[in-house]
Amino acid sequence: MGLAHKDLLSIRELTSDEIRLILDTAESMKEVARRDIKKVPALRGKTMINLFYESSTRTRTSFEIAGKWLSADVINVSASVSSVTKGESLKDTGLTLQAMHPDIVVIRHPAAGAAQFLAGRLTASVINAGDGAHEHPSQALLDLFTIREKAGRLEGLKAAIIGDIAHSRVARSNIHGMHRMGIEVRVAGPRTMLPRFIERLGVEVFTNLDRAIADVDIIMMLRLQTERQQAGLFPSLREYSRLFGLTAERLKAARPDVLIMHPGPMNRGVEIAPDVADGPYSLILNQVENGLAVRMALLYLFAGSGQTG
Amino acid sequence: MRILIRDGRVIDPARGVDDLLDLFIEDGKVIRIEKGARSTEPLEASKGKGTKAARHAESALAVDRVMDATGLVVCPGLIDMHAHLRQPGREDKETIASGTMAAARGGFTTICCMPNTDPVNDTRSVTEFILDTAKREGAVQVYPVGAITKGLKGEELAEIGELVEAGCVAISDDGRPVMNAELMRRAMEYVAMFDLPIIQHSEDLHLSGRGVVHEGLVSTELGLRGIPSASEAVMVARDLLLAELTGARLHIAHVSAAESVRMIRDAKARGVRASCEVTPHHLALTEDTVRGFNANAKMNPPLRSEADRQALLEGLRDGTIDVIATDHAPHTVQEKEREFDLAPNGVIGLETALAVTLTILVAPGVLSLPQAIAKLTSEPARILTLSKGRIAEGADADLTIFDPHRDWTVDPATFASKSRNTPFAGWRLTGATVATLVGGKVVWEA
């Protein structure tokens, strides 16, 4: 069985079987990642371009290492050094890349829909590594992988996603991905950061942290962009932290074995207290490690699908 | 040049006419209107001398051209009170020549061009340039709309008296709202001296923020920043209150939200001198068209929800919405072929407006054919106090002939407009322009 798509733009286009295939493949990849010699020849002769229009350490590095361990030739293009600063359009950048015959292009871009825009213009597989507030499918997949690894299953679990839901591509991809795999999803945050009609995505909506985290298996904290304060979405870091910061004290409202996740980078002391981030139920570093395995699986499945000719 | 348009279904909502008539045109005017040969009298009864058919035959000998309009509708030339022609300044998007040719192709004989050109139409010289160019190169009649404020900056009034003298038929900062309520009040009072309508692009820029689509389920799903309906509606509410205060004639451009329709309905019932328009795209499309990040579904105000669309249809039906206007907004392919956030707002509409109106409003029975034609002819003429939009002996022979039943597929490559940014590409529409006459001259013919 393979994947029926050229590109990975949104987690919504994946069936539950396809997600399972990706997670299963990632398990074998994780075994490779733990070897002494990590290189396998799966993507030898394949070219992968990391096209990053936003600064990103963890996602870019994760894709880069994943490509290298699979023996692909990996090229990083970042907005600050590319011709973007000379005013080249995304369309022309796409055409230019196309002329270089890459097999995979991983794109991170501040505009929703940018990955889809590029995918329509390239024969290469395009993997969306985050487009505006739209989607970040590889993050949701690595989150699902991490949950399955710890909990032993996905079906029937309950998760609460906490924070700035309105501006979060991680939240959107996770809502859809979790639903697909049978996880019940709650969201919570200040009313100013919960987008209209979010309940129509099938989530339960809370504005109270204690109630949101009671009785869930997973708490996923989102990063707070501090510039939202100037936009009038919250009054101060202090108040945000008092109302929505996850501390050891607040955790008493949750189940004792609840799993705690954060896509990073964290604002320690704002949305998550240091002792919680580093505590026994925190999966934050597992998420990073599993990100490698999941991205190896994605590269393998998409570049190996034969659609790139 | 004498032209006879024969046996068409002549619909003139201004005079309540809907009949099979012959129109005789000479020296740019309609000189005679007669019952068509096939209209009332049976053929056998009309063979003798002195009958209508005989007179008809005599007249036919004297004309230079007979246009057979059998099975076609002949109506007053369509009037678009809201178009952007981009000249001067952005002739790569549209020119007065190309925009008026697009108008002619779409059945429009009169169009109003908004002042957000470069330079802005806030001085006599720009108004005169537009009128001179239109006279030399334009296929149809062009009436400029002058700016409310200098440079559309919303700070100081433009020299509105001089703009009116130069030929502007309305005053607007279209593309931008006048955010300062005090300035808007003074502008209304000032414009009222000239008995012109003041046209507002109703939008609270703080509420819109950096929004790019309607704030609703689709914006939430796609992660695009939303523009709430309230952004339009609070401005409509404010301006209706100011119109009531000043007694000025307020025309609200491109209404998109149910809340706005509701407030305009109430204000009209209380006697406020308000009118408003709606675009064909807001009548035909909703926020769902944005899915797939389609930049040709990006405009301001944005495509809203199905409930809003239904409210617009109801507003048209009950007369709250007076006019259908295109908000024809040409942009180049490269400007639209970008990330959704970065693509400019606006779509073109002159070449699809009539067919969309017939397909979306008339075919399903939202409006009768005469009602729909009124929204495109007599109603805009009334608001702008133009002696157009009617068919009468002695009136300008501005006429549109269209086939109400012909199906066609929208192919932007065939447009006369310089731009291609239509959300209707590939749509199957019913109703097509057959000929457009301006001042008795055929300016476009299928």
PDB file of N, CA and C in Angstrom, chain B residues 280-337:
ATOM      1  N   PRO B 280     -23.130  41.447  -8.700  1.00  0.00           N
ATOM      2  CA  PRO B 280     -23.524  40.099  -9.125  1.00  0.00           C
ATOM      3  C   PRO B 280     -22.766  39.006  -8.369  1.00  0.00           C
ATOM      4  N   HIS B 281     -21.479  39.259  -8.040  1.00  0.00           N
ATOM      5  CA  HIS B 281     -20.735  38.182  -7.371  1.00  0.00           C
ATOM      6  C   HIS B 281     -21.218  37.946  -5.942  1.00  0.00           C
ATOM      7  N   HIS B 282     -21.662  39.002  -5.264  1.00  0.00           N
ATOM      8  CA  HIS B 282     -22.214  38.758  -3.928  1.00  0.00           C
ATOM      9  C   HIS B 282     -23.576  38.065  -3.993  1.00  0.00           C
ATOM     10  N   LEU B 283     -24.258  38.190  -5.129  1.00  0.00           N
ATOM     11  CA  LEU B 283     -25.543  37.508  -5.297  1.00  0.00           C
ATOM     12  C   LEU B 283     -25.374  36.048  -5.689  1.00  0.00           C
ATOM     13  N   ALA B 284     -24.254  35.762  -6.362  1.00  0.00           N
ATOM     14  CA  ALA B 284     -24.081  34.416  -6.924  1.00  0.00           C
ATOM     15  C   ALA B 284     -23.195  33.515  -6.071  1.00  0.00           C
ATOM     16  N   LEU B 285     -22.304  34.102  -5.291  1.00  0.00           N
ATOM     17  CA  LEU B 285     -21.250  33.321  -4.641  1.00  0.00           C
ATOM     18  C   LEU B 285     -21.266  33.519  -3.130  1.00  0.00           C
ATOM     19  N   THR B 286     -20.628  32.586  -2.430  1.00  0.00           N
ATOM     20  CA  THR B 286     -20.460  32.716  -0.985  1.00  0.00           C
ATOM     21  C   THR B 286     -19.006  32.454  -0.622  1.00  0.00           C
ATOM     22  N   GLU B 287     -18.744  32.547   0.682  1.00  0.00           N
ATOM     23  CA  GLU B 287     -17.400  32.295   1.214  1.00  0.00           C
ATOM     24  C   GLU B 287     -16.846  30.942   0.754  1.00  0.00           C
ATOM     25  N   ASP B 288     -17.714  29.998   0.434  1.00  0.00           N
ATOM     26  CA  ASP B 288     -17.231  28.683   0.005  1.00  0.00           C
ATOM     27  C   ASP B 288     -16.380  28.754  -1.252  1.00  0.00           C
ATOM     28  N   THR B 289     -16.594  29.786  -2.070  1.00  0.00           N
ATOM     29  CA  THR B 289     -15.821  29.939  -3.305  1.00  0.00           C
ATOM     30  C   THR B 289     -14.334  30.152  -3.007  1.00  0.00           C
ATOM     31  N   VAL B 290     -14.042  30.588  -1.791  1.00  0.00           N
ATOM     32  CA  VAL B 290     -12.644  30.850  -1.417  1.00  0.00           C
ATOM     33  C   VAL B 290     -11.858  29.550  -1.223  1.00  0.00           C
ATOM     34  N   ARG B 291     -12.562  28.470  -0.897  1.00  0.00           N
ATOM     35  CA  ARG B 291     -11.880  27.186  -0.661  1.00  0.00           C
ATOM     36  C   ARG B 291     -10.952  26.861  -1.822  1.00  0.00           C
ATOM     37  N   GLY B 292      -9.785  26.323  -1.494  1.00  0.00           N
ATOM     38  CA  GLY B 292      -8.770  26.132  -2.525  1.00  0.00           C
ATOM     39  C   GLY B 292      -7.942  27.400  -2.717  1.00  0.00           C
ATOM     40  N   PHE B 293      -8.183  28.399  -1.857  1.00  0.00           N
ATOM     41  CA  PHE B 293      -7.421  29.647  -1.884  1.00  0.00           C
ATOM     42  C   PHE B 293      -7.489  30.326  -3.252  1.00  0.00           C
ATOM     43  N   ASN B 294      -8.707  30.399  -3.792  1.00  0.00           N
ATOM     44  CA  ASN B 294      -8.945  30.996  -5.101  1.00  0.00           C
ATOM     45  C   ASN B 294      -8.878  32.525  -5.010  1.00  0.00           C
ATOM     46  N   ALA B 295      -7.808  33.107  -5.541  1.00  0.00           N
ATOM     47  CA  ALA B 295      -7.613  34.563  -5.422  1.00  0.00           C
ATOM     48  C   ALA B 295      -8.656  35.340  -6.226  1.00  0.00           C
ATOM     49  N   ASN B 296      -9.309  34.690  -7.188  1.00  0.00           N
ATOM     50  CA  ASN B 296     -10.387  35.372  -7.906  1.00  0.00           C
ATOM     51  C   ASN B 296     -11.691  35.362  -7.126  1.00  0.00           C
ATOM     52  N   ALA B 297     -11.632  34.838  -5.906  1.00  0.00           N
ATOM     53  CA  ALA B 297     -12.774  34.955  -4.994  1.00  0.00           C
ATOM     54  C   ALA B 297     -12.437  35.939  -3.882  1.00  0.00           C
ATOM     55  N   LYS B 298     -11.355  36.702  -4.076  1.00  0.00           N
ATOM     56  CA  LYS B 298     -10.947  37.673  -3.051  1.00  0.00           C
ATOM     57  C   LYS B 298     -11.357  39.071  -3.480  1.00  0.00           C
ATOM     58  N   MET B 299     -12.203  39.678  -2.690  1.00  0.00           N
ATOM     59  CA  MET B 299     -12.613  41.048  -2.964  1.00  0.00           C
ATOM     60  C   MET B 299     -13.042  41.681  -1.652  1.00  0.00           C
ATOM     61  N   ASN B 300     -13.259  43.002  -1.707  1.00  0.00           N
ATOM     62  CA  ASN B 300     -13.652  43.733  -0.517  1.00  0.00           C
ATOM     63  C   ASN B 300     -14.867  44.594  -0.835  1.00  0.00           C
ATOM     64  N   PRO B 301     -16.026  44.394  -0.184  1.00  0.00           N
ATOM     65  CA  PRO B 301     -16.267  43.427   0.883  1.00  0.00           C
ATOM     66  C   PRO B 301     -16.148  41.990   0.381  1.00  0.00           C
ATOM     67  N   PRO B 302     -15.845  41.078   1.334  1.00  0.00           N
ATOM     68  CA  PRO B 302     -15.629  39.685   0.934  1.00  0.00           C
ATOM     69  C   PRO B 302     -16.941  38.965   0.632  1.00  0.00           C
ATOM     70  N   LEU B 303     -16.837  37.849  -0.068  1.00  0.00           N
ATOM     71  CA  LEU B 303     -17.987  36.965  -0.260  1.00  0.00           C
ATOM     72  C   LEU B 303     -18.386  36.464   1.120  1.00  0.00           C
ATOM     73  N   ARG B 304     -19.671  36.554   1.434  1.00  0.00           N
ATOM     74  CA  ARG B 304     -20.089  36.220   2.793  1.00  0.00           C
ATOM     75  C   ARG B 304     -20.828  34.890   2.829  1.00  0.00           C
ATOM     76  N   SER B 305     -21.607  34.674   3.881  1.00  0.00           N
ATOM     77  CA  SER B 305     -22.210  33.354   4.084  1.00  0.00           C
ATOM     78  C   SER B 305     -23.462  33.193   3.222  1.00  0.00           C
ATOM     79  N   GLU B 306     -23.961  31.972   3.153  1.00  0.00           N
ATOM     80  CA  GLU B 306     -25.193  31.713   2.407  1.00  0.00           C
ATOM     81  C   GLU B 306     -26.359  32.505   3.007  1.00  0.00           C
ATOM     82  N   ALA B 307     -26.379  32.660   4.338  1.00  0.00           N
ATOM     83  CA  ALA B 307     -27.457  33.433   4.977  1.00  0.00           C
ATOM     84  C   ALA B 307     -27.404  34.892   4.513  1.00  0.00           C
ATOM     85  N   ASP B 308     -26.193  35.427   4.373  1.00  0.00           N
ATOM     86  CA  ASP B 308     -26.057  36.797   3.870  1.00  0.00           C
ATOM     87  C   ASP B 308     -26.556  36.879   2.427  1.00  0.00           C
ATOM     88  N   ARG B 309     -26.182  35.893   1.633  1.00  0.00           N
ATOM     89  CA  ARG B 309     -26.600  35.882   0.226  1.00  0.00           C
ATOM     90  C   ARG B 309     -28.126  35.869   0.135  1.00  0.00           C
ATOM     91  N   GLN B 310     -28.742  35.067   0.965  1.00  0.00           N
ATOM     92  CA  GLN B 310     -30.205  35.014   0.956  1.00  0.00           C
ATOM     93  C   GLN B 310     -30.797  36.368   1.346  1.00  0.00           C
ATOM     94  N   ALA B 311     -30.164  37.033   2.299  1.00  0.00           N
ATOM     95  CA  ALA B 311     -30.651  38.354   2.723  1.00  0.00           C
ATOM     96  C   ALA B 311     -30.518  39.364   1.582  1.00  0.00           C
ATOM     97  N   LEU B 312     -29.462  39.229   0.782  1.00  0.00           N
ATOM     98  CA  LEU B 312     -29.288  40.127  -0.361  1.00  0.00           C
ATOM     99  C   LEU B 312     -30.392  39.889  -1.393  1.00  0.00           C
ATOM    100  N   LEU B 313     -30.703  38.617  -1.634  1.00  0.00           N
ATOM    101  CA  LEU B 313     -31.769  38.294  -2.587  1.00  0.00           C
ATOM    102  C   LEU B 313     -33.101  38.876  -2.098  1.00  0.00           C
ATOM    103  N   GLU B 314     -33.365  38.731  -0.799  1.00  0.00           N
ATOM    104  CA  GLU B 314     -34.601  39.253  -0.232  1.00  0.00           C
ATOM    105  C   GLU B 314     -34.627  40.780  -0.334  1.00  0.00           C
ATOM    106  N   GLY B 315     -33.467  41.401  -0.084  1.00  0.00           N
ATOM    107  CA  GLY B 315     -33.372  42.857  -0.193  1.00  0.00           C
ATOM    108  C   GLY B 315     -33.650  43.354  -1.608  1.00  0.00           C
ATOM    109  N   LEU B 316     -33.205  42.599  -2.583  1.00  0.00           N
ATOM    110  CA  LEU B 316     -33.490  42.960  -3.978  1.00  0.00           C
ATOM    111  C   LEU B 316     -34.985  42.839  -4.248  1.00  0.00           C
ATOM    112  N   ARG B 317     -35.546  41.735  -3.762  1.00  0.00           N
ATOM    113  CA  ARG B 317     -36.949  41.445  -4.010  1.00  0.00           C
ATOM    114  C   ARG B 317     -37.858  42.527  -3.429  1.00  0.00           C
ATOM    115  N   ASP B 318     -37.572  42.929  -2.185  1.00  0.00           N
ATOM    116  CA  ASP B 318     -38.494  43.875  -1.542  1.00  0.00           C
ATOM    117  C   ASP B 318     -38.120  45.333  -1.816  1.00  0.00           C
ATOM    118  N   GLY B 319     -37.098  45.552  -2.649  1.00  0.00           N
ATOM    119  CA  GLY B 319     -36.778  46.920  -3.051  1.00  0.00           C
ATOM    120  C   GLY B 319     -35.813  47.638  -2.120  1.00  0.00           C
ATOM    121  N   THR B 320     -35.381  46.980  -1.055  1.00  0.00           N
ATOM    122  CA  THR B 320     -34.377  47.606  -0.178  1.00  0.00           C
ATOM    123  C   THR B 320     -33.101  47.885  -0.970  1.00  0.00           C
ATOM    124  N   ILE B 321     -32.723  46.927  -1.799  1.00  0.00           N
ATOM    125  CA  ILE B 321     -31.545  47.113  -2.659  1.00  0.00           C
ATOM    126  C   ILE B 321     -32.033  47.625  -4.014  1.00  0.00           C
ATOM    127  N   ASP B 322     -31.555  48.819  -4.378  1.00  0.00           N
ATOM    128  CA  ASP B 322     -32.062  49.500  -5.564  1.00  0.00           C
ATOM    129  C   ASP B 322     -31.404  49.035  -6.849  1.00  0.00           C
ATOM    130  N   VAL B 323     -30.100  48.753  -6.760  1.00  0.00           N
ATOM    131  CA  VAL B 323     -29.278  48.682  -7.965  1.00  0.00           C
ATOM    132  C   VAL B 323     -28.382  47.453  -7.950  1.00  0.00           C
ATOM    133  N   ILE B 324     -28.152  46.897  -9.126  1.00  0.00           N
ATOM    134  CA  ILE B 324     -27.089  45.911  -9.306  1.00  0.00           C
ATOM    135  C   ILE B 324     -25.940  46.633 -10.002  1.00  0.00           C
ATOM    136  N   ALA B 325     -24.770  46.617  -9.392  1.00  0.00           N
ATOM    137  CA  ALA B 325     -23.594  47.300  -9.948  1.00  0.00           C
ATOM    138  C   ALA B 325     -22.416  46.346  -9.891  1.00  0.00           C
ATOM    139  N   THR B 326     -21.488  46.479 -10.848  1.00  0.00           N
ATOM    140  CA  THR B 326     -20.484  45.415 -10.982  1.00  0.00           C
ATOM    141  C   THR B 326     -19.329  45.499  -9.986  1.00  0.00           C
ATOM    142  N   ASP B 327     -18.915  46.723  -9.583  1.00  0.00           N
ATOM    143  CA  ASP B 327     -17.632  46.901  -8.897  1.00  0.00           C
ATOM    144  C   ASP B 327     -16.510  46.260  -9.728  1.00  0.00           C
ATOM    145  N   HIS B 328     -16.625  46.404 -11.046  1.00  0.00           N
ATOM    146  CA  HIS B 328     -15.609  45.909 -11.992  1.00  0.00           C
ATOM    147  C   HIS B 328     -14.230  46.402 -11.545  1.00  0.00           C
ATOM    148  N   ALA B 329     -13.373  45.486 -11.129  1.00  0.00           N
ATOM    149  CA  ALA B 329     -12.077  45.858 -10.550  1.00  0.00           C
ATOM    150  C   ALA B 329     -10.960  45.046 -11.199  1.00  0.00           C
ATOM    151  N   PRO B 330     -10.438  45.537 -12.303  1.00  0.00           N
ATOM    152  CA  PRO B 330      -9.436  44.759 -13.042  1.00  0.00           C
ATOM    153  C   PRO B 330      -8.086  44.690 -12.320  1.00  0.00           C
ATOM    154  N   HIS B 331      -7.488  43.505 -12.337  1.00  0.00           N
ATOM    155  CA  HIS B 331      -6.114  43.319 -11.852  1.00  0.00           C
ATOM    156  C   HIS B 331      -5.395  42.386 -12.815  1.00  0.00           C
ATOM    157  N   THR B 332      -4.085  42.568 -12.922  1.00  0.00           N
ATOM    158  CA  THR B 332      -3.320  41.736 -13.859  1.00  0.00           C
ATOM    159  C   THR B 332      -3.233  40.296 -13.344  1.00  0.00           C
ATOM    160  N   VAL B 333      -2.931  39.402 -14.275  1.00  0.00           N
ATOM    161  CA  VAL B 333      -2.800  37.991 -13.921  1.00  0.00           C
ATOM    162  C   VAL B 333      -1.713  37.809 -12.863  1.00  0.00           C
ATOM    163  N   GLN B 334      -0.583  38.482 -13.056  1.00  0.00           N
ATOM    164  CA  GLN B 334       0.516  38.270 -12.095  1.00  0.00           C
ATOM    165  C   GLN B 334       0.182  38.795 -10.707  1.00  0.00           C
ATOM    166  N   GLU B 335      -0.665  39.825 -10.639  1.00  0.00           N
ATOM    167  CA  GLU B 335      -1.044  40.317  -9.308  1.00  0.00           C
ATOM    168  C   GLU B 335      -1.951  39.319  -8.590  1.00  0.00           C
ATOM    169  N   LYS B 336      -2.824  38.673  -9.362  1.00  0.00           N
ATOM    170  CA  LYS B 336      -3.769  37.722  -8.744  1.00  0.00           C
ATOM    171  C   LYS B 336      -3.128  36.349  -8.526  1.00  0.00           C
ATOM    172  N   GLU B 337      -2.115  36.022  -9.319  1.00  0.00           N
ATOM    173  CA  GLU B 337      -1.497  34.700  -9.210  1.00  0.00           C
ATOM    174  C   GLU B 337      -0.433  34.728  -8.123  1.00  0.00           C
TER     175      GLU B 337
END
